PDB file of C-alpha atoms in Angstrom:
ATOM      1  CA  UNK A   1       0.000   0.000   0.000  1.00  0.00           C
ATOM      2  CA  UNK A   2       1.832   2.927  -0.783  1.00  0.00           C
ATOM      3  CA  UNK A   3       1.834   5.888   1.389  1.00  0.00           C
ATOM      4  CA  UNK A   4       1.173   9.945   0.674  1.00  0.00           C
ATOM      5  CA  UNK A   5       2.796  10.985  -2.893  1.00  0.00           C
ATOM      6  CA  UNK A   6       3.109  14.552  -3.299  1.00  0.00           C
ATOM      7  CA  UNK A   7       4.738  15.765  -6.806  1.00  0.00           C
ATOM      8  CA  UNK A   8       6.902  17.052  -7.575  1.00  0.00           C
ATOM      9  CA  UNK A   9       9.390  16.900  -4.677  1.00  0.00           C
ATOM     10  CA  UNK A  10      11.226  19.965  -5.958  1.00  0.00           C
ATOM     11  CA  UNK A  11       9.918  22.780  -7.651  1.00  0.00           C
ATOM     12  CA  UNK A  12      11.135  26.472  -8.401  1.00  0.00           C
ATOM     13  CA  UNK A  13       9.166  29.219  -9.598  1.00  0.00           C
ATOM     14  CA  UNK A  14      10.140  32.851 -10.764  1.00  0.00           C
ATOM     15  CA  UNK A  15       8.518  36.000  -9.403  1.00  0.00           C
ATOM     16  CA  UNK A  16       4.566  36.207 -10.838  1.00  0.00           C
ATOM     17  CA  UNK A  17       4.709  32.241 -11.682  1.00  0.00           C
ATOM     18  CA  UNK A  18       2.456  30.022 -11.181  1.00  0.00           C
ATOM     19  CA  UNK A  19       2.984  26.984  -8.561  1.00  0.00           C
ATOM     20  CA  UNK A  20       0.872  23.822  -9.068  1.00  0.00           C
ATOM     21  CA  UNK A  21       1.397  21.067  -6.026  1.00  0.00           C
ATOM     22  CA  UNK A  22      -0.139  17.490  -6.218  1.00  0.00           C
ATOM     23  CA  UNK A  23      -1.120  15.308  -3.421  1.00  0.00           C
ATOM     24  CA  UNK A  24      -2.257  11.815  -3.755  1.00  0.00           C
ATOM     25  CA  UNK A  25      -3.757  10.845  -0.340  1.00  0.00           C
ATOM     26  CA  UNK A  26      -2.866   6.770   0.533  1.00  0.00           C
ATOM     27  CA  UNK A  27      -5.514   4.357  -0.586  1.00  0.00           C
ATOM     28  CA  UNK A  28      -8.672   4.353   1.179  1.00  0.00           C
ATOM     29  CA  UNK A  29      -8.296   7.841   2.381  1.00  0.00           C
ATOM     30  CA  UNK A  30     -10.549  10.926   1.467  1.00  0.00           C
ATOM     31  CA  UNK A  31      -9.539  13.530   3.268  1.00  0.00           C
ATOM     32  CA  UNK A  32      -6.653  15.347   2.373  1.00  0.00           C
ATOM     33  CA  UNK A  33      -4.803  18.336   4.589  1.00  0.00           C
ATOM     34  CA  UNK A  34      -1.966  20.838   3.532  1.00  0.00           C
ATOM     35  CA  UNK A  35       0.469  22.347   5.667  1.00  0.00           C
ATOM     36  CA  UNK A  36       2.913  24.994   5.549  1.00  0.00           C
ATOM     37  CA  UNK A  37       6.615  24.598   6.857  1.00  0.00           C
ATOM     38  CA  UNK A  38       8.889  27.565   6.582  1.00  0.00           C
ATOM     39  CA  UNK A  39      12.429  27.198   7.427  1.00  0.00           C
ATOM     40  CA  UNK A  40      13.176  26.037  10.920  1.00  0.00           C
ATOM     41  CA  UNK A  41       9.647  26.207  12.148  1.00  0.00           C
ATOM     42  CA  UNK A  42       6.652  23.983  12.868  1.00  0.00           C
ATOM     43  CA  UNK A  43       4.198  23.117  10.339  1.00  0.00           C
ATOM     44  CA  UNK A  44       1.454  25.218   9.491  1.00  0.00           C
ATOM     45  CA  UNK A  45      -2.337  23.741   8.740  1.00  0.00           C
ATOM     46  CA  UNK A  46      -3.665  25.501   5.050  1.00  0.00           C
ATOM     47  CA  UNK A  47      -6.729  23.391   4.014  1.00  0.00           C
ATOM     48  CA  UNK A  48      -8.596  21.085   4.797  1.00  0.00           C
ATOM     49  CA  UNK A  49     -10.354  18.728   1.967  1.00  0.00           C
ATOM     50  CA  UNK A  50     -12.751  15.677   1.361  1.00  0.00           C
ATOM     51  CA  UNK A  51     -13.448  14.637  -2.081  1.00  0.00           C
ATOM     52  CA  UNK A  52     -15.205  17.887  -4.336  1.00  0.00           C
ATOM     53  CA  UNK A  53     -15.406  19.562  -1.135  1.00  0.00           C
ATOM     54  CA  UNK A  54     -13.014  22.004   0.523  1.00  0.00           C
ATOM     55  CA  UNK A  55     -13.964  21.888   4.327  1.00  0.00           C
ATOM     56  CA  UNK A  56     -11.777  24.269   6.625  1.00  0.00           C
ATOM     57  CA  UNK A  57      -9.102  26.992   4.466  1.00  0.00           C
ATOM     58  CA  UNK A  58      -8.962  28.708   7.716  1.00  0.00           C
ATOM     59  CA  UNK A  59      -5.225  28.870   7.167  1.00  0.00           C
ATOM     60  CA  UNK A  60      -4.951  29.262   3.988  1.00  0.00           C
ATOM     61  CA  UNK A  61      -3.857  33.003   2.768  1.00  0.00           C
ATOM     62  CA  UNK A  62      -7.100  35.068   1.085  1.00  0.00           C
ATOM     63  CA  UNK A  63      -5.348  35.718  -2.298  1.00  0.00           C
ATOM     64  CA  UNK A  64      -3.446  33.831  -4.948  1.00  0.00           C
ATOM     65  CA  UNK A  65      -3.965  30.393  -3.225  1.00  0.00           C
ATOM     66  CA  UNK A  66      -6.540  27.697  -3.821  1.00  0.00           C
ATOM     67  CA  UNK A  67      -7.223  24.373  -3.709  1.00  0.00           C
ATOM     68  CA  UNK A  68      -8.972  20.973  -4.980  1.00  0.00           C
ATOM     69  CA  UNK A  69      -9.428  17.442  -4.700  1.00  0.00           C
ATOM     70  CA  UNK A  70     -11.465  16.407  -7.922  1.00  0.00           C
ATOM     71  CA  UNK A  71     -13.127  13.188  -7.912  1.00  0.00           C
ATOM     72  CA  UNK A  72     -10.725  11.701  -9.757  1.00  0.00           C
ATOM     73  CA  UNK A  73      -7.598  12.429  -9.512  1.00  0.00           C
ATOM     74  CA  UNK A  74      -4.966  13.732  -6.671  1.00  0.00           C
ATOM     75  CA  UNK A  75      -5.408  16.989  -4.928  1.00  0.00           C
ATOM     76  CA  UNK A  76      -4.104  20.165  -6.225  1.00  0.00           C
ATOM     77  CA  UNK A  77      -2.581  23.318  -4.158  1.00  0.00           C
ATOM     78  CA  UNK A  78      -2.350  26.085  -6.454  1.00  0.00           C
ATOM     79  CA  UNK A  79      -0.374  29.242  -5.600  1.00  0.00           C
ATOM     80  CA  UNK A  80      -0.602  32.021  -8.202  1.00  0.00           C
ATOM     81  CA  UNK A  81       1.669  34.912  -9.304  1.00  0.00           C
ATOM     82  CA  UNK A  82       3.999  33.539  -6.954  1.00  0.00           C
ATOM     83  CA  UNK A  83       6.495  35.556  -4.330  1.00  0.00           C
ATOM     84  CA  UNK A  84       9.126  35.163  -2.262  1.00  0.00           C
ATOM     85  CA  UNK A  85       7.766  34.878   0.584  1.00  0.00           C
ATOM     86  CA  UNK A  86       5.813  31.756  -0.436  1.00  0.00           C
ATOM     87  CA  UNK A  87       9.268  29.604  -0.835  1.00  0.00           C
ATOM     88  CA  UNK A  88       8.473  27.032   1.671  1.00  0.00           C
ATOM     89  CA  UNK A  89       7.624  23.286   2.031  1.00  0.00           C
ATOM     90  CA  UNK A  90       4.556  22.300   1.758  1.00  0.00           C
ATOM     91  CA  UNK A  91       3.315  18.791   3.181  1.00  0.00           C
ATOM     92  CA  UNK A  92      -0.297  17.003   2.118  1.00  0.00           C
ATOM     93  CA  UNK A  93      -1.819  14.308   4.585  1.00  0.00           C
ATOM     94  CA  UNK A  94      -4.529  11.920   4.853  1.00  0.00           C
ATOM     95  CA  UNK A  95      -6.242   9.855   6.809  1.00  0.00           C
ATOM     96  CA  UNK A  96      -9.395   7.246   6.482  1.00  0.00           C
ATOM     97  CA  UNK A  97     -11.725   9.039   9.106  1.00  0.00           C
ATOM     98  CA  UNK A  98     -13.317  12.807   8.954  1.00  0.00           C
ATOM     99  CA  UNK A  99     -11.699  12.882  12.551  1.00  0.00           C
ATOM    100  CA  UNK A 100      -8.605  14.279  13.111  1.00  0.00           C
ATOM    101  CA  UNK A 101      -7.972  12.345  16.537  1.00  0.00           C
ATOM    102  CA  UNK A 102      -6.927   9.557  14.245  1.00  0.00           C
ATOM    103  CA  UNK A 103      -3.411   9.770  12.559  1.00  0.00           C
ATOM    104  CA  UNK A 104      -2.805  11.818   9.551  1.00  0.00           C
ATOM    105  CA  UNK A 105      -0.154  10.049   6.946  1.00  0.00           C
ATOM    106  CA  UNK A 106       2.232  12.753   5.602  1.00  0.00           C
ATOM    107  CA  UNK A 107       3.058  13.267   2.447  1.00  0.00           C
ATOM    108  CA  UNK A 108       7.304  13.928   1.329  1.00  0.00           C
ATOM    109  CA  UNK A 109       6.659  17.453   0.612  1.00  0.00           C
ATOM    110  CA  UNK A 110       7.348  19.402  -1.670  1.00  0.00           C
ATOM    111  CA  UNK A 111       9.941  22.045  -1.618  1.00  0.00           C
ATOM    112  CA  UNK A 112       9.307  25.050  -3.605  1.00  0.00           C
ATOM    113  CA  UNK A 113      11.709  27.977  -4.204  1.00  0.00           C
ATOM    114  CA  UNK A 114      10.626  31.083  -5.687  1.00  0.00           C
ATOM    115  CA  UNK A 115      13.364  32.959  -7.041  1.00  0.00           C
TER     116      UNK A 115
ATOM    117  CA  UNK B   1      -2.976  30.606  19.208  1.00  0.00           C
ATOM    118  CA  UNK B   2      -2.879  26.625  20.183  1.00  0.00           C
ATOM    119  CA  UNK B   3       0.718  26.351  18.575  1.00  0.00           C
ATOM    120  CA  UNK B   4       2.627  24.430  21.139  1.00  0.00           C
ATOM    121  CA  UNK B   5       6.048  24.946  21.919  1.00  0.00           C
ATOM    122  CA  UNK B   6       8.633  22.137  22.442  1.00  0.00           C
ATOM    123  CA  UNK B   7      11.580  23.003  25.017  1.00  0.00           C
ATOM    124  CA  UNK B   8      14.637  22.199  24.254  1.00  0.00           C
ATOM    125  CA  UNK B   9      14.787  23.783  20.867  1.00  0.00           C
ATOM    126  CA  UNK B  10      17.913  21.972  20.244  1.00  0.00           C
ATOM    127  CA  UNK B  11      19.454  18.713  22.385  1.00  0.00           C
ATOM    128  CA  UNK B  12      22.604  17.038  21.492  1.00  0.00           C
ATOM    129  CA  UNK B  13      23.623  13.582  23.592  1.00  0.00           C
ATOM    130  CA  UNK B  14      25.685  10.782  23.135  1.00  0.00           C
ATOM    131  CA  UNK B  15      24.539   7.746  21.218  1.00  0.00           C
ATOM    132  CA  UNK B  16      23.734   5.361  23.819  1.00  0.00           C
ATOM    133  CA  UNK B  17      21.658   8.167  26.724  1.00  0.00           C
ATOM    134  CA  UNK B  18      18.153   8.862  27.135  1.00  0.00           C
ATOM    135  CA  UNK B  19      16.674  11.810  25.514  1.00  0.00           C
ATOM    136  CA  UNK B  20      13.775  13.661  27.258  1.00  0.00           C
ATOM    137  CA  UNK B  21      11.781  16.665  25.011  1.00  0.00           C
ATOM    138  CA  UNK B  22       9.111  18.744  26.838  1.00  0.00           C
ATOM    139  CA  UNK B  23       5.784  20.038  24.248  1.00  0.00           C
ATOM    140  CA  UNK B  24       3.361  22.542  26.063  1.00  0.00           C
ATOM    141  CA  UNK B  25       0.347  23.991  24.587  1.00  0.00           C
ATOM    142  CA  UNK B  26      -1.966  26.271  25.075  1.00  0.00           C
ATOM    143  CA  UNK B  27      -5.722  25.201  25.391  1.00  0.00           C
ATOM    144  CA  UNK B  28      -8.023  21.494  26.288  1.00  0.00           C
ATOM    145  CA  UNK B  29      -6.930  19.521  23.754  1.00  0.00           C
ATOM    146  CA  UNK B  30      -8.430  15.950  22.202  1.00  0.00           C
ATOM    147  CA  UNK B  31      -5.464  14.142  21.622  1.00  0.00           C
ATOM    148  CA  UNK B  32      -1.509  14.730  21.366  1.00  0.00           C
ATOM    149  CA  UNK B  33       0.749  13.433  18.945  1.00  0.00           C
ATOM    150  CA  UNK B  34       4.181  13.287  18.243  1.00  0.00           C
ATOM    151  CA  UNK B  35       6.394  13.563  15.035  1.00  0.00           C
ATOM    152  CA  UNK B  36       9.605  12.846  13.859  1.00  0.00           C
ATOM    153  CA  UNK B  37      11.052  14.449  10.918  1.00  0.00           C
ATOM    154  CA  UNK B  38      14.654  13.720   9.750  1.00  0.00           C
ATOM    155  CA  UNK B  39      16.224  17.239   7.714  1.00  0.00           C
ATOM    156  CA  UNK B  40      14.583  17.410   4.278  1.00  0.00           C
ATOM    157  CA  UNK B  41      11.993  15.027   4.269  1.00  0.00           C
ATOM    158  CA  UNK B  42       8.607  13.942   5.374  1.00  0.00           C
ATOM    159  CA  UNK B  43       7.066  13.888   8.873  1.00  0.00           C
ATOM    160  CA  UNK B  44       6.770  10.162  10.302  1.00  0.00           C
ATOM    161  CA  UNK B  45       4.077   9.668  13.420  1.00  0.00           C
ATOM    162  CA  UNK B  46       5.208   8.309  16.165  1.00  0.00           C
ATOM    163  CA  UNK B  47       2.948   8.320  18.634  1.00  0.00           C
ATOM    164  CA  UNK B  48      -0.705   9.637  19.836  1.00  0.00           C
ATOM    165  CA  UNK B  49      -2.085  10.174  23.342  1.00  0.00           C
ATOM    166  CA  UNK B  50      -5.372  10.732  24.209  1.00  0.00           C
ATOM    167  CA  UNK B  51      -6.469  13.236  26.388  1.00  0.00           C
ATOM    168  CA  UNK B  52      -7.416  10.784  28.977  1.00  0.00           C
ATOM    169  CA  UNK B  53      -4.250   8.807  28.859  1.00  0.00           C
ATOM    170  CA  UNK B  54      -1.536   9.773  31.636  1.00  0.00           C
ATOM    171  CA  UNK B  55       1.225   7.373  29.820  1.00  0.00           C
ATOM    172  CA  UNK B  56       1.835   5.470  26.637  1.00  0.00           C
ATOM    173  CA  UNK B  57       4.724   3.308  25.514  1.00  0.00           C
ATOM    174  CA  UNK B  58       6.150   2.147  22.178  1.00  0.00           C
ATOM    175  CA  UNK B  59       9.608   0.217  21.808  1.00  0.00           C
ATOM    176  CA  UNK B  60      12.387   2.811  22.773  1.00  0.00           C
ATOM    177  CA  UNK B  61       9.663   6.116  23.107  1.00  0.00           C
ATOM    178  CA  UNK B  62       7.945   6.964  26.401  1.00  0.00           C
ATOM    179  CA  UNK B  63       5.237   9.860  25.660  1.00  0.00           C
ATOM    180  CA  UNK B  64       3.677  11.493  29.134  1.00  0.00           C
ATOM    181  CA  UNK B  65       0.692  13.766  29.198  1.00  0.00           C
ATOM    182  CA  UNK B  66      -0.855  16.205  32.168  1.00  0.00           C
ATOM    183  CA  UNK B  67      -3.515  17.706  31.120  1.00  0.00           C
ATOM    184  CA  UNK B  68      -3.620  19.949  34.195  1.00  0.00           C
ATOM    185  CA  UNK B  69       0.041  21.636  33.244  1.00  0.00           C
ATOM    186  CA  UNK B  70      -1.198  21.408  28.929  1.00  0.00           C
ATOM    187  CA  UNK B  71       1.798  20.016  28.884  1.00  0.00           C
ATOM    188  CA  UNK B  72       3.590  16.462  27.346  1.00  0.00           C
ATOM    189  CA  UNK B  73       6.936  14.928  27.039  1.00  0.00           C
ATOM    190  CA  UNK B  74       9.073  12.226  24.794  1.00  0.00           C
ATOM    191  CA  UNK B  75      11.263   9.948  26.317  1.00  0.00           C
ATOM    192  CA  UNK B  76      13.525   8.245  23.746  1.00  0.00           C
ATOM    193  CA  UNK B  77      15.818   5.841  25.615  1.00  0.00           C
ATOM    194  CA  UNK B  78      19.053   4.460  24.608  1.00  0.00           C
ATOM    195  CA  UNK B  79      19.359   6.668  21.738  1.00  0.00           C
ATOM    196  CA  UNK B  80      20.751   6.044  18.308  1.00  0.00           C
ATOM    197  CA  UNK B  81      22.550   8.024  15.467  1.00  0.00           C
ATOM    198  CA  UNK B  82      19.383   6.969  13.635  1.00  0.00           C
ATOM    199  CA  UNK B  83      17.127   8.891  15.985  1.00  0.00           C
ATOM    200  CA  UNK B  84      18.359  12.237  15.100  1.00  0.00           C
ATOM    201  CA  UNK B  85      16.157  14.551  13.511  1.00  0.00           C
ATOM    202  CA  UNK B  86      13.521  17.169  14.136  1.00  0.00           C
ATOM    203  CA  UNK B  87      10.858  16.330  16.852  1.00  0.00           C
ATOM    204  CA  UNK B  88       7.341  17.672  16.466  1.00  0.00           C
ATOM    205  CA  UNK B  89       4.366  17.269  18.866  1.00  0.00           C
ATOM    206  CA  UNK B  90       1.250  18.046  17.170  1.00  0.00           C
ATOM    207  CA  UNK B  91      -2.641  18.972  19.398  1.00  0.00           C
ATOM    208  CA  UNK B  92      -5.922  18.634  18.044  1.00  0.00           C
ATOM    209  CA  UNK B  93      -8.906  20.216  19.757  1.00  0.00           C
ATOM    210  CA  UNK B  94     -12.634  19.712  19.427  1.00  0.00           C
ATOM    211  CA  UNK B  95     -14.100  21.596  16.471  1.00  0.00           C
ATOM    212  CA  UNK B  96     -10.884  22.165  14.900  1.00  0.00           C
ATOM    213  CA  UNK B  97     -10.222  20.402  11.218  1.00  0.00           C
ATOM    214  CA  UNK B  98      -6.152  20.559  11.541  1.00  0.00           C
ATOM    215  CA  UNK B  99      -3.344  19.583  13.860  1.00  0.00           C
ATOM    216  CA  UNK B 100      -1.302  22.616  15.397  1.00  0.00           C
ATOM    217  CA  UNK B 101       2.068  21.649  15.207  1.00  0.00           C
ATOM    218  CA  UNK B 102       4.769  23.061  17.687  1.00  0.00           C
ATOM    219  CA  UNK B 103       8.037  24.520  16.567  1.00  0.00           C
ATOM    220  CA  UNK B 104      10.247  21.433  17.675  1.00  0.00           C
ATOM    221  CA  UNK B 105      12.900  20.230  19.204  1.00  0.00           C
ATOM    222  CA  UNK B 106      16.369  19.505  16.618  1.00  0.00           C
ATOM    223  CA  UNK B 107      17.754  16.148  18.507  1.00  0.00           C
ATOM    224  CA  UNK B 108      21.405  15.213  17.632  1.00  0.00           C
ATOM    225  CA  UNK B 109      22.774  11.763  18.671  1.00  0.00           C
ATOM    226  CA  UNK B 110      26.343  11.743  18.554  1.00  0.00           C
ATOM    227  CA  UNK B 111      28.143   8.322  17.411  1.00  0.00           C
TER     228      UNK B 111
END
């Protein structure tokens, strides 16, 4: 059974770029959450998704970001116009249950420098 | 803000002693769980403790929890070279969709 697979594991972006992260939760498993990890710091909850639904963005910044998790197909974080500041990793989980008391799977990451 | 904070930031001991890292938080909490993340890669779970669990055990890791002082530690005994990495403990609470992750503790085993 393979685990979280998050492509691609490296990506880097100019200025005003567009950033396209995929995240293909482990088999079975329907929800998906993203998470933020800047350098030398904890990691940071974005979204939180079930299939064709997006159910918390709480953390997830107002403008140029988005996200979805099609019916088919893996779940997409999409940062637009990218800056700077965004250059972080950026880690998709899943787990079986809507509750988060059981344990979310992480994903590799995927790094993403904006230069 | 529920983000915990883990104390040390940064421990370095000699392969072979017991390493102790202290999480505290903030508010009630569900459950508490604890991550390990080695430098440039993935987190791996370790562990999860549930609110109304004092103690929990697995192989060389001894997690604590008192609820009264929000706070929790990790015990890894008889360290290894392997074991170092980053160490994250992560809190759910009722309501919330997402884990809050603390800021971690950087664990170096020396050979």
């Amino acid at each position: 059974n393979a685990g979280v697979m998050q492509n691609p594991r490296h990506l880097v972006r100019r200025r005003g770029q567009e950033a396209r992260l995929r995240c293909s939760p482990m088999k079975g498993h329907s929800h998906v959450y993203w998470y933020r990890q800047l350098p030398e710091e904890g990691l940071k909850f974005m979204v939180y998704l079930q299939k064709e639904n997006i159910i918390d963005e709480s953390g997830m910044p107002k403008e140029r970001f988005s996200a979805e998790f099609p019916k088919e197909g893996p779940s997409i974080l999409r940062i637009q116009q990218v800056v700077r500041g965004d250059s972080a990793a950026y880690f998709c989980a899943s787990s079986s249950f809507p509750s988060i008391s059981e344990t979310q799977y992480f994903g590799p990451g995927t790094r993403l420098l904006v230069l | 803000s529920q983000q915990g904070e883990e104390d040390p930031q940064a421990l370095s001991i000699q392969e072979g002693e017991n390493a102790t890292m202290n999480c505290s938080y903030k508010t009630s909490i569900n459950n508490l769980q604890w991550y390990r993340q080695n430098s440039g890669r993935g987190l791996v779970h370790l562990i999860l403790i549930r609110s109304n669990e004092r103690e929990k055990h697995s192989g060389r890791l001894r997690v604590t929890l008192d609820t009264s002082k929000k706070s929790s530690s990790l015990l890894i005994t008889a360290s290894r070279a392997a074991d170092t990495a980053s160490y994250f403990c992560a809190t759910d609470t009722a309501g919330a969709n997402n884990l809050f992750f603390g800021t971690g503790t950087r664990l170096t085993v020396i050979p």
